[in-house]
mmCIF file with all atom_site columns, C-alpha atoms in Angstrom:
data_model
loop_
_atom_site.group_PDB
_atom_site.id
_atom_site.type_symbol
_atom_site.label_atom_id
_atom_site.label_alt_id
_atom_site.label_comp_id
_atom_site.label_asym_id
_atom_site.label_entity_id
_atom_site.label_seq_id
_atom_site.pdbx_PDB_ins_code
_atom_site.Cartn_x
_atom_site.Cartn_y
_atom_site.Cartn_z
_atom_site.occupancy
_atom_site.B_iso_or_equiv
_atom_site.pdbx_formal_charge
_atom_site.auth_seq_id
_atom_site.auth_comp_id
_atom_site.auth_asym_id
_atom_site.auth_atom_id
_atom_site.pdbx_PDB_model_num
ATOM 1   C CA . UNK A 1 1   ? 32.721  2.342   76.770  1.00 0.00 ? 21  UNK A CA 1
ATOM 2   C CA . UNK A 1 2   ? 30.644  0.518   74.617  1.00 0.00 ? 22  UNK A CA 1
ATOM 3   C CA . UNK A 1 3   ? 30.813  -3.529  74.811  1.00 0.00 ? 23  UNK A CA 1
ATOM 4   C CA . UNK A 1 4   ? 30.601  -5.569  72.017  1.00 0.00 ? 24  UNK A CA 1
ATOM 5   C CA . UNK A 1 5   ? 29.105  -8.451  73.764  1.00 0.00 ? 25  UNK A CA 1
ATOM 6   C CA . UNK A 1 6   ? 26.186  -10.178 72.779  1.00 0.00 ? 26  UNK A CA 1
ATOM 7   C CA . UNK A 1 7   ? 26.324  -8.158  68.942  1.00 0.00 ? 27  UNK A CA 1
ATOM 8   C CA . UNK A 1 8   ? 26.038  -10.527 66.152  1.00 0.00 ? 28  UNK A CA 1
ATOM 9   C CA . UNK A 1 9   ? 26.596  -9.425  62.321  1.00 0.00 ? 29  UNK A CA 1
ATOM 10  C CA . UNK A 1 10  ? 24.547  -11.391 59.372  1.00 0.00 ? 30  UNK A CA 1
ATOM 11  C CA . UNK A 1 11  ? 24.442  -14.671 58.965  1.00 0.00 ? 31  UNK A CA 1
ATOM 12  C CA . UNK A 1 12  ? 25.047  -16.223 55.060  1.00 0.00 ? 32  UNK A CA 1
ATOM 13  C CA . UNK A 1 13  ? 21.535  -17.205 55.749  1.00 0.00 ? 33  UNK A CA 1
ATOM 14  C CA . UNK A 1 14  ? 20.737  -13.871 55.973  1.00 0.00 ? 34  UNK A CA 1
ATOM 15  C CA . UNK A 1 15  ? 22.851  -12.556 53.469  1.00 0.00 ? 35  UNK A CA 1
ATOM 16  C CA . UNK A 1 16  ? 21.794  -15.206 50.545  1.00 0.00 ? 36  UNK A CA 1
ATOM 17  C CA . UNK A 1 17  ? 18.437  -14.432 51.439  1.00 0.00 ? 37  UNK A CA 1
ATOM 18  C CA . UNK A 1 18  ? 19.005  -10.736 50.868  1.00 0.00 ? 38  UNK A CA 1
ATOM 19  C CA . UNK A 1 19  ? 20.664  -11.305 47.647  1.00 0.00 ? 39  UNK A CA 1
ATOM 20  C CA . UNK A 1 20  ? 18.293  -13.147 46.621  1.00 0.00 ? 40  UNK A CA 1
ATOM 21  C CA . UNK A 1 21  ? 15.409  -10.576 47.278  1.00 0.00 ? 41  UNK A CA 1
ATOM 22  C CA . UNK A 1 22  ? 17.762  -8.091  45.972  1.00 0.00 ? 42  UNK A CA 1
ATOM 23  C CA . UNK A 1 23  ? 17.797  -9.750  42.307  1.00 0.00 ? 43  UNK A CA 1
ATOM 24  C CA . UNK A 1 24  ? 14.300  -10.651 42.506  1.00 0.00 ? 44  UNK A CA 1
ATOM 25  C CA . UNK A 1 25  ? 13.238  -7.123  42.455  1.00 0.00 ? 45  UNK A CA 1
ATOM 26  C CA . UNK A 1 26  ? 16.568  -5.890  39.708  1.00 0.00 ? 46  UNK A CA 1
ATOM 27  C CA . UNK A 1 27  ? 14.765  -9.230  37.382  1.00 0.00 ? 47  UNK A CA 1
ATOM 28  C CA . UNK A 1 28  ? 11.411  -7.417  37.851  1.00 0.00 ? 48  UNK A CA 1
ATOM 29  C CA . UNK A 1 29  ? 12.639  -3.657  36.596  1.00 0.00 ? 49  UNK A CA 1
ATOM 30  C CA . UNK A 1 30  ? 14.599  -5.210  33.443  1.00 0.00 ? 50  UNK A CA 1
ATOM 31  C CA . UNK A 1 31  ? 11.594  -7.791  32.853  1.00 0.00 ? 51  UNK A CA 1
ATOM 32  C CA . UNK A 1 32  ? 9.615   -4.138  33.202  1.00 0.00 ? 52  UNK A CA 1
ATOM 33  C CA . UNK A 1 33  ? 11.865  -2.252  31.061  1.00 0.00 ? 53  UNK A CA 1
ATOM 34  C CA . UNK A 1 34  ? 12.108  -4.723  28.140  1.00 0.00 ? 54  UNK A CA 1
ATOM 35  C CA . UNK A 1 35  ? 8.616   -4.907  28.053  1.00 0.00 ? 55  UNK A CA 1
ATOM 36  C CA . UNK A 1 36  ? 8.792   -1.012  27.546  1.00 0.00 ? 56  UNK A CA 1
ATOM 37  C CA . UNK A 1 37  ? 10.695  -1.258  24.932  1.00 0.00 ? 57  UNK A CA 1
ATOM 38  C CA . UNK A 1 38  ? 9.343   -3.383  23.010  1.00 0.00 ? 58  UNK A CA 1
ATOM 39  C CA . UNK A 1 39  ? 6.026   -2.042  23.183  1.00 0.00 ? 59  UNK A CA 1
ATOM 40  C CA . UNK A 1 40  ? 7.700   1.265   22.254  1.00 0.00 ? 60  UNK A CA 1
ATOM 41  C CA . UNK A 1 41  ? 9.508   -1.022  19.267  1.00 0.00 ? 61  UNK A CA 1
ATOM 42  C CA . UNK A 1 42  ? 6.102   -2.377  18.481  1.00 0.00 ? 62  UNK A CA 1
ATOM 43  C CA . UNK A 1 43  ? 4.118   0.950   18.045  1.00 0.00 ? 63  UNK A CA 1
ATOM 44  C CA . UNK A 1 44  ? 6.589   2.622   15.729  1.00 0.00 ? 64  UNK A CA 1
ATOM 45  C CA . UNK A 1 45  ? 6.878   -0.356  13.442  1.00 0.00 ? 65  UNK A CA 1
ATOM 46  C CA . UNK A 1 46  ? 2.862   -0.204  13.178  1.00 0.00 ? 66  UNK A CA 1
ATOM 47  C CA . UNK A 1 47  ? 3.173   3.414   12.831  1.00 0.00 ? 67  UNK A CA 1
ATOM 48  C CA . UNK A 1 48  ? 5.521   2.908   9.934   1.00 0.00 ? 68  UNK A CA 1
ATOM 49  C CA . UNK A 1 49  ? 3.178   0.096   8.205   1.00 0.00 ? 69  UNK A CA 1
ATOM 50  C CA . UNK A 1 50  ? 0.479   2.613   8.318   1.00 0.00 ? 70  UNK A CA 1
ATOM 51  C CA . UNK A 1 51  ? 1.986   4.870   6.587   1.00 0.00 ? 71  UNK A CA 1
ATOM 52  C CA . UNK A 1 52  ? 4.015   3.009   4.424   1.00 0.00 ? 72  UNK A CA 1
ATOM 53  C CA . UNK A 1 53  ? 0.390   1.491   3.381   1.00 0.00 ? 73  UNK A CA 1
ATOM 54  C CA . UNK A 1 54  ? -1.214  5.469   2.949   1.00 0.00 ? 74  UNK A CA 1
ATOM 55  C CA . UNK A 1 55  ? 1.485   6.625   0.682   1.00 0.00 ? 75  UNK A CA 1
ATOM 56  C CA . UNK A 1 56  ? 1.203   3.430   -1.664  1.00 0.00 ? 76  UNK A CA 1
ATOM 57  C CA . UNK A 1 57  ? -2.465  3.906   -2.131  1.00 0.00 ? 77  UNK A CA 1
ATOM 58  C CA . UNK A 1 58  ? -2.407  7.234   -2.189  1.00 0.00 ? 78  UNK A CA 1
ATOM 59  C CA . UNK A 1 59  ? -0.167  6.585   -5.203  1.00 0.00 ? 79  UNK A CA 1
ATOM 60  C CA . UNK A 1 60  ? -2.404  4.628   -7.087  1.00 0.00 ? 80  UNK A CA 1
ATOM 61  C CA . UNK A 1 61  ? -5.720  5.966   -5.864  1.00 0.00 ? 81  UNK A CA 1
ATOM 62  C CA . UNK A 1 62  ? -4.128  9.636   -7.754  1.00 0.00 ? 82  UNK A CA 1
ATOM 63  C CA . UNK A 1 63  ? -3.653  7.765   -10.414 1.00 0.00 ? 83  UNK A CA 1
ATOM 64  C CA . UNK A 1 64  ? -7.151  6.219   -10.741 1.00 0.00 ? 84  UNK A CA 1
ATOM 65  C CA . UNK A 1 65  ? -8.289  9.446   -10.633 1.00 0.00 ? 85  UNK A CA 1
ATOM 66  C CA . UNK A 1 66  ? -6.947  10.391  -13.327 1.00 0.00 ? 86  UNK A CA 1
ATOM 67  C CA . UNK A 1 67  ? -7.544  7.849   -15.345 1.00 0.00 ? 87  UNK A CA 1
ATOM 68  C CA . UNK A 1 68  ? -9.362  8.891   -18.559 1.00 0.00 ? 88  UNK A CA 1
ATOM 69  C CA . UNK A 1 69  ? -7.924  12.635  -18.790 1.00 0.00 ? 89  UNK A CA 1
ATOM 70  C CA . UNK A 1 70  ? -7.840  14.301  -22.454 1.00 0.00 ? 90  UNK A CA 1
ATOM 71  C CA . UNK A 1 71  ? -7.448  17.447  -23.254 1.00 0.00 ? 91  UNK A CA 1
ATOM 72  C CA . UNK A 1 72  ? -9.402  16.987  -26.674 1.00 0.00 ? 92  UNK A CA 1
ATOM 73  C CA . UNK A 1 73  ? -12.670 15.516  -24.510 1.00 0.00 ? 93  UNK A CA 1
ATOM 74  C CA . UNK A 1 74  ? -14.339 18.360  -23.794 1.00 0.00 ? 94  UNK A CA 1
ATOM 75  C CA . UNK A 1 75  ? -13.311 19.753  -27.458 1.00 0.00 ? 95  UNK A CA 1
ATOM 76  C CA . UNK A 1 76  ? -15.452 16.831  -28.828 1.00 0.00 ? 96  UNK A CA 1
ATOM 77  C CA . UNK A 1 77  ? -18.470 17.155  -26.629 1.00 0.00 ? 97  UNK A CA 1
ATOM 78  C CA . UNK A 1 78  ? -18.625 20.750  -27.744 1.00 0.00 ? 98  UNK A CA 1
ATOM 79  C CA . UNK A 1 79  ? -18.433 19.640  -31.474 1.00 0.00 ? 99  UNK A CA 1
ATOM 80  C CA . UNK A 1 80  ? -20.656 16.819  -31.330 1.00 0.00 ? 100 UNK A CA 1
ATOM 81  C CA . UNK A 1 81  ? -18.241 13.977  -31.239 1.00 0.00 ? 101 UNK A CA 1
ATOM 82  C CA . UNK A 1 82  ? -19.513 10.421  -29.607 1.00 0.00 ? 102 UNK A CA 1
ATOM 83  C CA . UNK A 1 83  ? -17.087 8.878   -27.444 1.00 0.00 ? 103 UNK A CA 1
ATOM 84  C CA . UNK A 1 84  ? -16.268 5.977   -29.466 1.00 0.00 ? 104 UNK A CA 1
ATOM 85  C CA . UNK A 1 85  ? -15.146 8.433   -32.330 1.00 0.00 ? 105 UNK A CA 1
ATOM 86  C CA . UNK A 1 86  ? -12.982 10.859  -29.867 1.00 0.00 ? 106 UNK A CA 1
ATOM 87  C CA . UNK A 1 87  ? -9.246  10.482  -29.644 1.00 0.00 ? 107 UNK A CA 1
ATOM 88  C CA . UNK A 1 88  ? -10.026 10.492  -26.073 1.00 0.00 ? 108 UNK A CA 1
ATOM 89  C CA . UNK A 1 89  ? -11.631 7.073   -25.915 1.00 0.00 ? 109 UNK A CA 1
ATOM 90  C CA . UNK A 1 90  ? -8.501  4.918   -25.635 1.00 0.00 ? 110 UNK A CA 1
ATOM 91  C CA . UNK A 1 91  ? -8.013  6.504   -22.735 1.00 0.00 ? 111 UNK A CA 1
ATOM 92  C CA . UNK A 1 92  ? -11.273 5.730   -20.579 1.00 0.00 ? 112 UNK A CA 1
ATOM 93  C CA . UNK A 1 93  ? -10.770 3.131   -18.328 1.00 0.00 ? 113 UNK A CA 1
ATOM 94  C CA . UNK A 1 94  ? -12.396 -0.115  -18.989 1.00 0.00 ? 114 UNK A CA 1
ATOM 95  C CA . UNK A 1 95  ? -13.048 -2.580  -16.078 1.00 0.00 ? 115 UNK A CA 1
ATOM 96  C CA . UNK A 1 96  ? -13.162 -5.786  -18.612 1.00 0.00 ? 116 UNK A CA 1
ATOM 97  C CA . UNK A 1 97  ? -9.672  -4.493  -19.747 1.00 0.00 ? 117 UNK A CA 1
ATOM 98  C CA . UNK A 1 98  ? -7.898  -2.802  -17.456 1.00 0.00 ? 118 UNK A CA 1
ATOM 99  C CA . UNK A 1 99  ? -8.682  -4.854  -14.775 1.00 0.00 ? 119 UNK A CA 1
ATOM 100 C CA . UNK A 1 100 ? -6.641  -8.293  -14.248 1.00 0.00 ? 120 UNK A CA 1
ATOM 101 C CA . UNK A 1 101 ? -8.269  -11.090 -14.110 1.00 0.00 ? 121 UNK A CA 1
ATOM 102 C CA . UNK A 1 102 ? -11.130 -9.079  -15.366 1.00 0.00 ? 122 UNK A CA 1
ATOM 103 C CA . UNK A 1 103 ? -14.211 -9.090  -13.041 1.00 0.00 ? 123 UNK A CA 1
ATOM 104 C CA . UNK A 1 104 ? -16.191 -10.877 -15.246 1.00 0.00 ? 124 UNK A CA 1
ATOM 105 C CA . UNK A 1 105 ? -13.835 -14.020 -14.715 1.00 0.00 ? 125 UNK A CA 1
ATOM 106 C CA . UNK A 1 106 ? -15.058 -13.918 -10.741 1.00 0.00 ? 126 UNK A CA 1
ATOM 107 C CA . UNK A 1 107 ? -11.815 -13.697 -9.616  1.00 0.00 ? 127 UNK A CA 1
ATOM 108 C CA . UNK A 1 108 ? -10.328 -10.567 -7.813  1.00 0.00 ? 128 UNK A CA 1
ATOM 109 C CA . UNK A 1 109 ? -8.161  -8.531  -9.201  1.00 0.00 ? 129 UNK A CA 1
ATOM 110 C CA . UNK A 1 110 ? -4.848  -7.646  -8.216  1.00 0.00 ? 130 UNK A CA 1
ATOM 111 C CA . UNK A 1 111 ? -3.677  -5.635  -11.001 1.00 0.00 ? 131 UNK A CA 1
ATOM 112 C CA . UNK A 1 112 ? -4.861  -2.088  -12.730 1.00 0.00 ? 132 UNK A CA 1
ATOM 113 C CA . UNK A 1 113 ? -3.696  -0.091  -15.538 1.00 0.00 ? 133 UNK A CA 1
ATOM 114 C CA . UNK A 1 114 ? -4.779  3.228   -15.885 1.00 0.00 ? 134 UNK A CA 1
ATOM 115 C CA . UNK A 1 115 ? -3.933  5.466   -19.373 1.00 0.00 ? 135 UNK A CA 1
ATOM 116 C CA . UNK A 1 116 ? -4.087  9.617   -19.205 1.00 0.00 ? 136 UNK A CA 1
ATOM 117 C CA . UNK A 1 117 ? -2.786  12.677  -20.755 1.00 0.00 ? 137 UNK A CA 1
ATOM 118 C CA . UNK A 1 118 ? 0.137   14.357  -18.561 1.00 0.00 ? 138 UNK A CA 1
ATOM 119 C CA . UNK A 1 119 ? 1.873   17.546  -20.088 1.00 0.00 ? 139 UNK A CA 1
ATOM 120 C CA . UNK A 1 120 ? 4.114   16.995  -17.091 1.00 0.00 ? 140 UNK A CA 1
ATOM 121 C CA . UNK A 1 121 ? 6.098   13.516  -17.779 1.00 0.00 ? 141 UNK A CA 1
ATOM 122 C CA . UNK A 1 122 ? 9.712   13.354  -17.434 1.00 0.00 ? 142 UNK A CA 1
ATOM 123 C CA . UNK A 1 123 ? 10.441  12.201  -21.333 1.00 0.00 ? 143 UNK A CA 1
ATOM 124 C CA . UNK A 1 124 ? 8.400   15.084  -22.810 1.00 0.00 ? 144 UNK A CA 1
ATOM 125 C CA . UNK A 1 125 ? 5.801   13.426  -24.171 1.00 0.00 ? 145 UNK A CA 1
ATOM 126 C CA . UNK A 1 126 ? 2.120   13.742  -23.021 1.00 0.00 ? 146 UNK A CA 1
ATOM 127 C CA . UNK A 1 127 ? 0.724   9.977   -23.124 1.00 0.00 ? 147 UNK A CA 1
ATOM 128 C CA . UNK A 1 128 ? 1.173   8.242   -19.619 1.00 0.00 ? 148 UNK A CA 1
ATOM 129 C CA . UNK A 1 129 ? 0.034   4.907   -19.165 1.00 0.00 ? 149 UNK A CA 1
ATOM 130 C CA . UNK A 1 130 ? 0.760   2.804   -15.784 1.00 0.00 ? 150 UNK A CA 1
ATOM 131 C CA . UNK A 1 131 ? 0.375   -0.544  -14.172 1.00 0.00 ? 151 UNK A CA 1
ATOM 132 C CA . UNK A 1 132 ? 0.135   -1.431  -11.171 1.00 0.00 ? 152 UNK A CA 1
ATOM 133 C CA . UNK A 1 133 ? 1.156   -5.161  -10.731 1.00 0.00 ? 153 UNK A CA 1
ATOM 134 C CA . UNK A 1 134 ? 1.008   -7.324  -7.323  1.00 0.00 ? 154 UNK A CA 1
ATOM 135 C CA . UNK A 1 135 ? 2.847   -10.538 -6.996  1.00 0.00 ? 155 UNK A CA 1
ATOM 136 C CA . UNK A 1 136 ? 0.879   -12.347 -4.291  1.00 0.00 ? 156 UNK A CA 1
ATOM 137 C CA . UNK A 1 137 ? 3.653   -15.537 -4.723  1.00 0.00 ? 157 UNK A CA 1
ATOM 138 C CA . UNK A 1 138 ? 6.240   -13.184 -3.493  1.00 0.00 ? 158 UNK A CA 1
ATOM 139 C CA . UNK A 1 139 ? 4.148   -10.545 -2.131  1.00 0.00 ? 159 UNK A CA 1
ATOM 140 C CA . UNK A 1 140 ? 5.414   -7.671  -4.323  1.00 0.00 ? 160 UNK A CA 1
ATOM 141 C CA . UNK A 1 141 ? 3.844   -4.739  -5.818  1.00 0.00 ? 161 UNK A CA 1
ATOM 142 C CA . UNK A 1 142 ? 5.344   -3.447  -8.722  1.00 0.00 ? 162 UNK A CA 1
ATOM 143 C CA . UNK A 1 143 ? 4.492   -0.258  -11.170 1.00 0.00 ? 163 UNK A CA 1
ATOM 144 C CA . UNK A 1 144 ? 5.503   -0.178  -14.637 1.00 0.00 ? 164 UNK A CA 1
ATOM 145 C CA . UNK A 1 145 ? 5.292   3.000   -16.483 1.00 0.00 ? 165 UNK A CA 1
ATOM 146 C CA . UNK A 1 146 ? 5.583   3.918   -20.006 1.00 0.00 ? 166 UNK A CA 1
ATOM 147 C CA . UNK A 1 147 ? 4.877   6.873   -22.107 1.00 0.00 ? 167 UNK A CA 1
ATOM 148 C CA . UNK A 1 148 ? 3.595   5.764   -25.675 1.00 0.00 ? 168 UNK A CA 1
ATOM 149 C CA . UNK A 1 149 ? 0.276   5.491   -27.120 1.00 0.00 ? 169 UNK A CA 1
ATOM 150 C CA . UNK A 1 150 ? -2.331  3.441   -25.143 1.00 0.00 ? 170 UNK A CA 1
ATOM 151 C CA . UNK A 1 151 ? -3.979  0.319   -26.160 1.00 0.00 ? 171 UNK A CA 1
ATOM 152 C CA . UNK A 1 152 ? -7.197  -1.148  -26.113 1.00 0.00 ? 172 UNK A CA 1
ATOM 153 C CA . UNK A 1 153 ? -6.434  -5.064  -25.701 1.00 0.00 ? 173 UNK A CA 1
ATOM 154 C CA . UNK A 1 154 ? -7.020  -6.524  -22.152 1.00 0.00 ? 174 UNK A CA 1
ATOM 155 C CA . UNK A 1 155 ? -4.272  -6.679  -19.579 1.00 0.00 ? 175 UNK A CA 1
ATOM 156 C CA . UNK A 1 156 ? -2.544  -9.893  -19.234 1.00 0.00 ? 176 UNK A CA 1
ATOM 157 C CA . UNK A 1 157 ? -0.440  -12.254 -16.519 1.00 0.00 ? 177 UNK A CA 1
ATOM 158 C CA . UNK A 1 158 ? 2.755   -10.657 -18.694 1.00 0.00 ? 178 UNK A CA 1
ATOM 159 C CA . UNK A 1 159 ? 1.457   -7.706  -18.510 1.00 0.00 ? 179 UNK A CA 1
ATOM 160 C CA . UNK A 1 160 ? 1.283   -7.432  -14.541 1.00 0.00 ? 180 UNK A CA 1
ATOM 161 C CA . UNK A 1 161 ? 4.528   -9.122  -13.878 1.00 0.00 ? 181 UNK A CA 1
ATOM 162 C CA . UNK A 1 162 ? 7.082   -6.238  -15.269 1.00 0.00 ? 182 UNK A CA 1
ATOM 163 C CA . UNK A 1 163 ? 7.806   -3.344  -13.422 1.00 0.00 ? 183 UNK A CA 1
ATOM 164 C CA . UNK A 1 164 ? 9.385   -1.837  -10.687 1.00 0.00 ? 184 UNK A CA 1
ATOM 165 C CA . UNK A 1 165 ? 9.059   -2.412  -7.229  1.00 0.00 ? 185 UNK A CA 1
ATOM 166 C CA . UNK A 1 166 ? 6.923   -0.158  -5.564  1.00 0.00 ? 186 UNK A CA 1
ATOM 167 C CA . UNK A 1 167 ? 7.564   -0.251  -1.846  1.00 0.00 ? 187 UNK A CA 1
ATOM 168 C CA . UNK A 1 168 ? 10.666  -2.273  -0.524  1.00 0.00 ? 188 UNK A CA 1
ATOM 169 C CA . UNK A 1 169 ? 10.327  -5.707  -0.200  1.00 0.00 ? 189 UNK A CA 1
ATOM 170 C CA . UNK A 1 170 ? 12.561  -5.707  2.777   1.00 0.00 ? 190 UNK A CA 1
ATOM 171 C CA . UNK A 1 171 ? 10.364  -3.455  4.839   1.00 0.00 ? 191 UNK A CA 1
ATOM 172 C CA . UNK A 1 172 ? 6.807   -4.435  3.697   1.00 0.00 ? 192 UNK A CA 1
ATOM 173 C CA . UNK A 1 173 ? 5.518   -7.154  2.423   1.00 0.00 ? 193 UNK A CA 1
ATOM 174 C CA . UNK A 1 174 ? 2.039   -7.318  0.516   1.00 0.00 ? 194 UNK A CA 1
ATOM 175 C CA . UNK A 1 175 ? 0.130   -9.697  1.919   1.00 0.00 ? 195 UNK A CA 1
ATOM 176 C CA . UNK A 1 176 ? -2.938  -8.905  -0.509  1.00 0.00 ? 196 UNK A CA 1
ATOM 177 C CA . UNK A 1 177 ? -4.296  -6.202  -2.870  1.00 0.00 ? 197 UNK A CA 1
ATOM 178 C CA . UNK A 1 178 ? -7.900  -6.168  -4.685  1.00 0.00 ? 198 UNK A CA 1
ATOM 179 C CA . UNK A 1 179 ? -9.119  -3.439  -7.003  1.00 0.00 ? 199 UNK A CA 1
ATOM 180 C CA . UNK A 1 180 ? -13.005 -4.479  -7.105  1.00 0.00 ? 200 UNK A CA 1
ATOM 181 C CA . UNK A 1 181 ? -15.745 -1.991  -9.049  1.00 0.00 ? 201 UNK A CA 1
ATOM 182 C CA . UNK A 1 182 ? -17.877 -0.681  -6.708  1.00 0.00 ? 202 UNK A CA 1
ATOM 183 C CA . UNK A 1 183 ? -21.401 -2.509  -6.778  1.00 0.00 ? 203 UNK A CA 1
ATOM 184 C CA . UNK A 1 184 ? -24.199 -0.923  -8.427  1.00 0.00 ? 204 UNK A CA 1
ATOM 185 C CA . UNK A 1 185 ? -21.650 1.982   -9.921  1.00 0.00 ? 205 UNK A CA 1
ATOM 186 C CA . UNK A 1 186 ? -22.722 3.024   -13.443 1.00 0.00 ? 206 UNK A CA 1
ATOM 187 C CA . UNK A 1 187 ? -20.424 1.466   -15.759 1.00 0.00 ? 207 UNK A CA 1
ATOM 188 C CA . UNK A 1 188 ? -21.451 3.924   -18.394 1.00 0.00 ? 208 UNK A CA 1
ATOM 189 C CA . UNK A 1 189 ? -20.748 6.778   -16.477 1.00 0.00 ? 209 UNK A CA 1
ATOM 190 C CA . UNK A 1 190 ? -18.942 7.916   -13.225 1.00 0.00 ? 210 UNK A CA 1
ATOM 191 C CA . UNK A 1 191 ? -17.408 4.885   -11.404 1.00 0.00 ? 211 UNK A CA 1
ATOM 192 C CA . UNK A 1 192 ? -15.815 4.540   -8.273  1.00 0.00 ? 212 UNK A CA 1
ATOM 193 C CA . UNK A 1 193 ? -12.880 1.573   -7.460  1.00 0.00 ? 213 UNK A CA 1
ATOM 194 C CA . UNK A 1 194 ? -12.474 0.167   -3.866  1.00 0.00 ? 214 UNK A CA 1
ATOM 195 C CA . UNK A 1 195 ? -9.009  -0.773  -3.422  1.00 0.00 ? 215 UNK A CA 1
ATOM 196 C CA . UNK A 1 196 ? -7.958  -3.423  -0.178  1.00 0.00 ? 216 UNK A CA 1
ATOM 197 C CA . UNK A 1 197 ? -4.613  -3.758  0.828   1.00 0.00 ? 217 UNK A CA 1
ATOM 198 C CA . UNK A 1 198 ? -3.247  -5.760  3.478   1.00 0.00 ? 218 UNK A CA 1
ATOM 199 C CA . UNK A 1 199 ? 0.681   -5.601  4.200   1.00 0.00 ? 219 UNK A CA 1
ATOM 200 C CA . UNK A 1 200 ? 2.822   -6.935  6.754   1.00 0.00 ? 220 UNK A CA 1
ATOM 201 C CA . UNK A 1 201 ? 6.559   -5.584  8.612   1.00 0.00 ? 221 UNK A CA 1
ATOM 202 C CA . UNK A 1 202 ? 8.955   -8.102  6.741   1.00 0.00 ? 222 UNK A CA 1
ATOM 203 C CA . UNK A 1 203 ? 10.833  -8.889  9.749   1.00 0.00 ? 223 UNK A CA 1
ATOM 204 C CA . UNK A 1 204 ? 8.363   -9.240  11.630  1.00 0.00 ? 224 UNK A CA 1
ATOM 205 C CA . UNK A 1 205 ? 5.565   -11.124 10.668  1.00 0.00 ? 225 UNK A CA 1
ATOM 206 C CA . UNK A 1 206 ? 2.664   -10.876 12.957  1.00 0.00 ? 226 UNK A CA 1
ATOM 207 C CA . UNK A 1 207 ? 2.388   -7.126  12.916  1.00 0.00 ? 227 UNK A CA 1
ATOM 208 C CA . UNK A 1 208 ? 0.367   -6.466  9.491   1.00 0.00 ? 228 UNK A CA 1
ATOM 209 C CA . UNK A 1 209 ? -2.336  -3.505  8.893   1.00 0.00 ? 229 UNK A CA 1
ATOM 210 C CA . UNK A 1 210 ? -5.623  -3.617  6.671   1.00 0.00 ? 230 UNK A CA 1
ATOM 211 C CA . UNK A 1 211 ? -6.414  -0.572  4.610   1.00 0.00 ? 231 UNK A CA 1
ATOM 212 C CA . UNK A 1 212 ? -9.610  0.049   2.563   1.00 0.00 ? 232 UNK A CA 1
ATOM 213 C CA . UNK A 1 213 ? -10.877 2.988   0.084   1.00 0.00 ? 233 UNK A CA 1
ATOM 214 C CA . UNK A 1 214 ? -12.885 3.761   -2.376  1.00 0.00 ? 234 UNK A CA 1
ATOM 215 C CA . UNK A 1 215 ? -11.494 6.247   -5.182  1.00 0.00 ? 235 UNK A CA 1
ATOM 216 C CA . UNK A 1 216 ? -13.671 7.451   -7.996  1.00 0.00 ? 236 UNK A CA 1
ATOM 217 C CA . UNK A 1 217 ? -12.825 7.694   -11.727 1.00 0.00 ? 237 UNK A CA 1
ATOM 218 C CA . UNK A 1 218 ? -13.632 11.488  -12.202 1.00 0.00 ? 238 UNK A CA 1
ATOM 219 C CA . UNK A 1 219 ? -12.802 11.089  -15.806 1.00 0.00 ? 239 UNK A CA 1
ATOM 220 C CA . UNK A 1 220 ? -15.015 8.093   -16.474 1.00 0.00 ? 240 UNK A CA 1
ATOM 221 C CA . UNK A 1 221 ? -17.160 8.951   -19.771 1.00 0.00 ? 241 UNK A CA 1
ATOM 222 C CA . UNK A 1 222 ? -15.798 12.156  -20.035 1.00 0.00 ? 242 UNK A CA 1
#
C-alpha cells in the first residue's frame, strides 16, 4: 500500500509562477501572430497601390500615344499639304498648350490634354479630346472628356479643374503627378513625355508608391 506521507502538491508560489510563464509565452504567439497579419495586411495594400498606380498611367500614357491621330494626315503628306494647312494640325499636341502651367512658365505640370480622331467613341462622333486634371490641394485626379472639335488656345486653371474623378479618392490619394517633355526630345518631330506619379493608401498614410515612365507621342508631326 502506497503511503502518502511526505507528498506535497504545488504551492500558489508555484502555481502563480506557472501561470505566469504560461501567459508569457500565449503574449508572445499573439504578439507573433499580429505581427503576421499585419505584415500580410501591409503587402496587399502595397500590392493594391501598385496597381491601382499601373492602370491610371496606363490610362493616360494610351492616351498620349495617341495624341495627334488623323485619318486625313497621311492623305495630306501624299498630296503635298504642310502641316499648318492640314485639318490634322489641331490635333498635334503642343507642349506650350497642352501642357498646364506650360513648361515655359518653369513650373511642373500637373495637367495634359491630348486631342485625336476615334471612330470608336460612345456618342458617334469621331473627335475625342481629354484632360487629365490633378488637384494637388485635395490630391485628386480627374479626366474630363468631350467629343467636339478641338481647340488651339492654351489650357487653363478652369480648364484642369472639371472632370471626373479618375481613381477613388477613398482608396488612393495623389500625392503628386508631373507630365515633363523629355530633355533634348525634338519638339518638331517625335517627342516622348515622362510622367511621375506618387500616390498614397487613403487610410493609411505612410504606405505610398512612386511610379515613373516615359511614353512617346507616336503621332507627333505626323
Amino acid at each position: 500500500m502506497l503511503s502518502l506521507h511526505g507528498q506535497k502538491g504545488m504551492s500558489l508560489v508555484e502555481m502563480l509562477v506557472s501561470l505566469i510563464a504560461g501567459l508569457v509565452v500565449v503574449a508572445g504567439a499573439i504578439s507573433l501572430f499580429s505581427t503576421v497579419i499585419v505584415s500580410g495586411n501591409t503587402t496587399l495594400m502595397l500590392s493594391r497601390l501598385n496597381q491601382d498606380i499601373q492602370a491610371v498611367t496606363d490610362i493616360i500614357a494610351r492616351d498620349i500615344q495617341r495624341a495627334g491621330h488623323h485619318p486625313s494626315a497621311a492623305e495630306d503628306i501624299a498630296n503635298g499639304v504642310s502641316l499648318a494647312s492640314s485639318t490634322a494640325a489641331l490635333y498635334m499636341f503642343s507642349t506650350s498648350n497642352d501642357l498646364y502651367p506650360a513648361p515655359a512658365s518653369g513650373a511642373s505640370s500637373t495637367c495634359i490634354r491630348v486631342k485625336y480622331w476615334d471612330n470608336d467613341t460612345p456618342s458617334g462622333a469621331s473627335s475625342l479630346v481629354r484632360i487629365y486634371g490633378y488637384d494637388s490641394v485635395n490630391k485628386r485626379l480627374s479626366v474630363d472628356t468631350s467629343y467636339s472639335a478641338p481647340v488651339s488656345s492654351a489650357l487653363t486653371a478652369s480648364d484642369c479643374a472639371s472632370g471626373d474623378l479618375l481613381i477613388s479618392d477613398a482608396e488612393v490619394l495623389v500625392d503628386n503627378l508631373e507630365f515633363e517633355v523629355v530633355s533634348g526630345s525634338n519638339p518638331t518631330g517625335a517627342r516622348a513625355l515622362n510622367i511621375r506619379m506618387t500616390a498614397s493608401n487613403a487610410q493609411k498614410n505612410n504606405l505610398s508608391m512612386s511610379l515613373e515612365r516615359s511614353v512617346r507621342i507616336r503621332n507627333d508631326g505626323y
